[in-house]
mmCIF file of C-alpha atoms in Angstrom:
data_model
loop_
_atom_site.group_PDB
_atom_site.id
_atom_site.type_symbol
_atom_site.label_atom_id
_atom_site.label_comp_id
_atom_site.label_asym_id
_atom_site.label_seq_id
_atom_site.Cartn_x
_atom_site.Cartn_y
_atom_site.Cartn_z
ATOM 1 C CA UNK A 1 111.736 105.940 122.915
ATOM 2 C CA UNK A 2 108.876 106.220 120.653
ATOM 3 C CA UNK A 3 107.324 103.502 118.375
ATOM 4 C CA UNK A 4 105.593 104.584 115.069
ATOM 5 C CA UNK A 5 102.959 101.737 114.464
ATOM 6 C CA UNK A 6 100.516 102.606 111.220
ATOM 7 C CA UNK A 7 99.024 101.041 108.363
ATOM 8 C CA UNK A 8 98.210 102.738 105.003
ATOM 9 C CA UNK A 9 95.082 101.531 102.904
ATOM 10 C CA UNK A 10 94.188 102.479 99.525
ATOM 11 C CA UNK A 11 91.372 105.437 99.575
ATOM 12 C CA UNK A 12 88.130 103.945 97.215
ATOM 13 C CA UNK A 13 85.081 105.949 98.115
ATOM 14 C CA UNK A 14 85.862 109.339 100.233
ATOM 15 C CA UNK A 15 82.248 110.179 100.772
ATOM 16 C CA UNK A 16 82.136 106.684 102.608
ATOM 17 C CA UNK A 17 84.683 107.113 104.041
ATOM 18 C CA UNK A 18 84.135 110.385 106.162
ATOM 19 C CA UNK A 19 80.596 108.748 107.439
ATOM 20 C CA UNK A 20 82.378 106.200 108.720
ATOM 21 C CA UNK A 21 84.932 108.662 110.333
ATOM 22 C CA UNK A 22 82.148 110.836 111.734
ATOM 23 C CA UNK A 23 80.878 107.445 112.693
ATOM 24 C CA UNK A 24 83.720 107.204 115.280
ATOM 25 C CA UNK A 25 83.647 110.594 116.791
ATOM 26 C CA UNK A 26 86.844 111.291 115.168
ATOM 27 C CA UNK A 27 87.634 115.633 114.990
ATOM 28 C CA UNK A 28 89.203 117.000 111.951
ATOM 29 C CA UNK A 29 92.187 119.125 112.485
ATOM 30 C CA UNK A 30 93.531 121.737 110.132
ATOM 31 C CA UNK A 31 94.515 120.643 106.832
ATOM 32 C CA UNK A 32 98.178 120.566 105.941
ATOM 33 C CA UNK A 33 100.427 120.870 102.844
ATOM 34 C CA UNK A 34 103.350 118.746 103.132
ATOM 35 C CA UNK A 35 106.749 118.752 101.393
ATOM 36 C CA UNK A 36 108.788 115.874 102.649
ATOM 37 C CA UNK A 37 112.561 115.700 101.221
ATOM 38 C CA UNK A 38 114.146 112.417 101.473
ATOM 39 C CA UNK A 39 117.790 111.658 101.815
ATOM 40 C CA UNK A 40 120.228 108.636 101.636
ATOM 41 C CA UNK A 41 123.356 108.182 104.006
ATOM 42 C CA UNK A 42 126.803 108.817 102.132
ATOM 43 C CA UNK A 43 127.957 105.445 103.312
ATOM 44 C CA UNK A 44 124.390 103.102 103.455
ATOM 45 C CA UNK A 45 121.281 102.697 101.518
ATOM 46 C CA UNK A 46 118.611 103.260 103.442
ATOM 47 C CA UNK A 47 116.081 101.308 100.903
ATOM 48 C CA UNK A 48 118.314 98.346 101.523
ATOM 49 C CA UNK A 49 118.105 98.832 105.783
ATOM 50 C CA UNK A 50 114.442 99.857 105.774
ATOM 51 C CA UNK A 51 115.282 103.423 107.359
ATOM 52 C CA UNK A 52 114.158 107.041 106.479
ATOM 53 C CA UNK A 53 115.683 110.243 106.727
ATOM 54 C CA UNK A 54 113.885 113.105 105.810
ATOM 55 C CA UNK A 55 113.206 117.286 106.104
ATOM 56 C CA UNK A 56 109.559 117.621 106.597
ATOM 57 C CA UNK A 57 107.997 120.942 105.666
ATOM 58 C CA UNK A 58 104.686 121.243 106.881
ATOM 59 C CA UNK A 59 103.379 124.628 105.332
ATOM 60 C CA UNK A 60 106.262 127.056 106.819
ATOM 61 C CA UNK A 61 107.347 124.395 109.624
ATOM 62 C CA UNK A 62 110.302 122.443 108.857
ATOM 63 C CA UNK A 63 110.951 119.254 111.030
ATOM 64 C CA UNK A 64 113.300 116.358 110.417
ATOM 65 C CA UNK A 65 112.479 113.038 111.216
ATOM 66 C CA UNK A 66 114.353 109.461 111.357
ATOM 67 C CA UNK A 67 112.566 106.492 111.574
ATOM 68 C CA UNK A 68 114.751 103.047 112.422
ATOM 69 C CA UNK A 69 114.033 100.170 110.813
ATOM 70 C CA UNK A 70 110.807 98.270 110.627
ATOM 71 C CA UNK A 71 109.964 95.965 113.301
ATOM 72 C CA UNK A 72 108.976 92.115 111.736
ATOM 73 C CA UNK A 73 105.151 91.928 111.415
ATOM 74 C CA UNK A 74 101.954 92.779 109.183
ATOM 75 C CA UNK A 75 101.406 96.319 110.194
ATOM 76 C CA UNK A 76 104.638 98.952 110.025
ATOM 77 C CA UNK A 77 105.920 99.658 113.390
ATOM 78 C CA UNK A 78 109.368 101.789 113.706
ATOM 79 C CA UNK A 79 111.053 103.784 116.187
ATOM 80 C CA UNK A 80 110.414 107.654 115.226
ATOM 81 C CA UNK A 81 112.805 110.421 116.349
ATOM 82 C CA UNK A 82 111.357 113.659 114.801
ATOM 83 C CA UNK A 83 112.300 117.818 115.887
ATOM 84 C CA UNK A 84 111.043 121.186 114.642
ATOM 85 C CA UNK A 85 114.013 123.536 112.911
ATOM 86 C CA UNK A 86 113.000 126.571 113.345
ATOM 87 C CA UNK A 87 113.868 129.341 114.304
ATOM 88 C CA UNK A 88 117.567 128.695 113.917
ATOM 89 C CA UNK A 89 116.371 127.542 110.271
ATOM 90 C CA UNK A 90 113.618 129.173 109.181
ATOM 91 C CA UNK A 91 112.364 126.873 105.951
ATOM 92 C CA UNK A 92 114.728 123.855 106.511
ATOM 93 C CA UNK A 93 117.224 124.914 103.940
ATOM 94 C CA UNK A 94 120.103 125.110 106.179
ATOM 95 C CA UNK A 95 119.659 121.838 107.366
ATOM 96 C CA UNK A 96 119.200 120.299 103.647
ATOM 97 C CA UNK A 97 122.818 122.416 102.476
ATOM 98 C CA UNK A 98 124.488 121.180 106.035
ATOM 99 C CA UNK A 99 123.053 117.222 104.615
ATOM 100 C CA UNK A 100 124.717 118.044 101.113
ATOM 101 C CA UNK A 101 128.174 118.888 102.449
ATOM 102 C CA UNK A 102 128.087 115.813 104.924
ATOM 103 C CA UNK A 103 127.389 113.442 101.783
ATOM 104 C CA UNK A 104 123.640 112.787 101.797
ATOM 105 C CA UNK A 105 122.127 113.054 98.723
ATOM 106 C CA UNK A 106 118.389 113.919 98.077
ATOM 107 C CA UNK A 107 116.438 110.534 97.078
ATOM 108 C CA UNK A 108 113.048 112.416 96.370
ATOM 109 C CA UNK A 109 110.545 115.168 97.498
ATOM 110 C CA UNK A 110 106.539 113.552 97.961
ATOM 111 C CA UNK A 111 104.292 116.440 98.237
ATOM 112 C CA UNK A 112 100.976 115.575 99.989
ATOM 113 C CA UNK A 113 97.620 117.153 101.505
ATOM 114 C CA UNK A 114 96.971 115.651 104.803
ATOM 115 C CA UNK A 115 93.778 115.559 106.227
ATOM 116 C CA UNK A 116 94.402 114.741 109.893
ATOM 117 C CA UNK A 117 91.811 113.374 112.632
ATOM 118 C CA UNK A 118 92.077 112.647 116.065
ATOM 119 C CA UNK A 119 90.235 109.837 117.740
ATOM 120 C CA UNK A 120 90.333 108.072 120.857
ATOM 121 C CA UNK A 121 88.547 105.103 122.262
ATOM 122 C CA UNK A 122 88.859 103.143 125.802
ATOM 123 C CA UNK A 123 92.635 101.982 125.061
ATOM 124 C CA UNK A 124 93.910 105.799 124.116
ATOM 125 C CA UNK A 125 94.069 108.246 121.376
ATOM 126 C CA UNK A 126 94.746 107.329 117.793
ATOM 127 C CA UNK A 127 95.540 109.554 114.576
ATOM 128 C CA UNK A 128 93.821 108.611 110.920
ATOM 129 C CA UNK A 129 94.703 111.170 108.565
ATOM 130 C CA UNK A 130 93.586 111.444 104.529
ATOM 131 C CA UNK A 131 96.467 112.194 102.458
ATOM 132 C CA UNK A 132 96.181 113.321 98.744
ATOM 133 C CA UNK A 133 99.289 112.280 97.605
ATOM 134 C CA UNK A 134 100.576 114.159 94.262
ATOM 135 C CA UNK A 135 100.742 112.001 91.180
ATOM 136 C CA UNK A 136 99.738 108.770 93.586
ATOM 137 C CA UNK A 137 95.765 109.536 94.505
ATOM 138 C CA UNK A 138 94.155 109.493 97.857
ATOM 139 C CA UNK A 139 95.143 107.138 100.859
ATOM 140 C CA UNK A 140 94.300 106.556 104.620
ATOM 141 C CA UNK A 141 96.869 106.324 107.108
ATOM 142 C CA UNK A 142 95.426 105.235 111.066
ATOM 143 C CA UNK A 143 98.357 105.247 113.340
ATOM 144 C CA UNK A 144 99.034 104.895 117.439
ATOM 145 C CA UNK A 145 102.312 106.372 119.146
ATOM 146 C CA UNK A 146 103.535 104.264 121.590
ATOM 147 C CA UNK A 147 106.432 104.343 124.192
ATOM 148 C CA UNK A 148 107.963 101.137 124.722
ATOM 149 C CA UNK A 149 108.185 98.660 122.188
ATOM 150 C CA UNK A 150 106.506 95.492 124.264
ATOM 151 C CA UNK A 151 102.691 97.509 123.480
ATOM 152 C CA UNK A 152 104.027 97.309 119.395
ATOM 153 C CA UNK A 153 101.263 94.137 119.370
ATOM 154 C CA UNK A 154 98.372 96.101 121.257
ATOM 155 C CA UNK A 155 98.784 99.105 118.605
ATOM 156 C CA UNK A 156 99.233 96.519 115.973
ATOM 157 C CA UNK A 157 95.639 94.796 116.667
ATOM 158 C CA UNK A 158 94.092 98.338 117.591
ATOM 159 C CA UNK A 159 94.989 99.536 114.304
ATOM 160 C CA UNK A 160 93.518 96.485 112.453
ATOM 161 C CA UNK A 161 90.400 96.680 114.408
ATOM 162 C CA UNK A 162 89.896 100.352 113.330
ATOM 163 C CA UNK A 163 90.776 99.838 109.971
ATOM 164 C CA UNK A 164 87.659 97.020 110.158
ATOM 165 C CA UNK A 165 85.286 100.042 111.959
ATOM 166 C CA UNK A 166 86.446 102.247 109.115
ATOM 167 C CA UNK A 167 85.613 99.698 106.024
ATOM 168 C CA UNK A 168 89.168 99.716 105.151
ATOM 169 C CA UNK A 169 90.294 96.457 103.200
ATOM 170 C CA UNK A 170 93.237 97.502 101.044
ATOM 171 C CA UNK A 171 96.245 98.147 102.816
ATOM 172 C CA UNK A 172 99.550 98.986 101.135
ATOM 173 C CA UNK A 173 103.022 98.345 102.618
ATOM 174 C CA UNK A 174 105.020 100.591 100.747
ATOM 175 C CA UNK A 175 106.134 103.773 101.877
ATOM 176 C CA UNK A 176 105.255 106.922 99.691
ATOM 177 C CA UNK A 177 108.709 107.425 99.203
ATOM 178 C CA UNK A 178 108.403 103.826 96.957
ATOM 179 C CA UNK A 179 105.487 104.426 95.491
ATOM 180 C CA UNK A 180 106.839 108.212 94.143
ATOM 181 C CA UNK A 181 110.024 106.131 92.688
ATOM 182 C CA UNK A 182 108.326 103.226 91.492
ATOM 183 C CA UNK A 183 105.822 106.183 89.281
ATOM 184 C CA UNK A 184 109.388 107.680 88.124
ATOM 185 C CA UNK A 185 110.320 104.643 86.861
ATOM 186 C CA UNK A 186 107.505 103.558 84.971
ATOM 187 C CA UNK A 187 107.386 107.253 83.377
#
């Protein structure tokens, strides 16, 4: 099994940001354009059960991803189950028609240009990416991938510790998903 443990902050000063970044030996990767469709079960809200189910295109990649509930504590930690598509669907849109006839309906689509960086330091390798999230702004996302769910607490205090390296101070809890509906509402 694999455990998803991040924490999202609100992006203030970018400049700042990427000295602090270069600061910690991190390596930029290529830049990616992100499309990720969400979808609700036919027969439970995944809002309500704290779940996600989603096609993720990444440029002309499509992947889908679940991620389980969130574990109880400060920083978001989830199981993550995620697979590439392709080639038996090409752009993801015979897995989206195959979700409408089964009864899941499409919540939202957050569009995003992702940044990504890999790090490591003495405990293992870490991810911090920049998104620019359409319509939201600019956010930092510093995440470790662990197996087993007993080293949850280890990522959980690695992450904060970064997130202190980095200058981060304003995390946010809610998902993009949330923060795209919450914008649709107040529109």
């Amino acid at each position: 099994m694999t455990y998803e443990v991040e924490q999202k902050y609100h992006l203030q000063d970018l400049e700042s940001f990427e000295k602090a970044l270069k600061g910690c030996a991190a390596v930029e990767e290529a830049i990616e354009q992100h499309a990720d469709t969400y979808y609700n079960h036919p027969c439970r809200d995944f809002a309500a059960t704290n779940e996600a189910f989603r096609i993720r295109r990444i440029g002309d990649v499509p992947m889908i991803t679940y991620k389980g509930p969130k574990l109880p504590g400060t920083v978001k930690a989830r199981r993550e189950m995620e697979w590439r598509l392709d080639p038996g669907d090409q752009d993801g849109t015979q897995t989206a028609e195959l979700l409408e006839h089964l009864g899941f309906k499409e919540v939202a689509t957050v569009r995003k240009t992702r940044r990504p960086f890999g790090a490591r330091d003495s405990t293992g390798p870490f991810g911090v990416v920049i998104d620019e999230v359409q319509g939201l702004g600019f956010f930092v996302e510093v995440e470790v991938m662990v197996e087993n769910q007993e080293d949850v607490e280890q990522a959980r205090a690695k992450i904060e510790m970064i997130a202190g390296q980095l200058g981060l101070q304003q995390p946010e809890s809610r998902s993009y998903l949330r923060m795209v509906l919450a914008e649709k509402i107040s529109d």
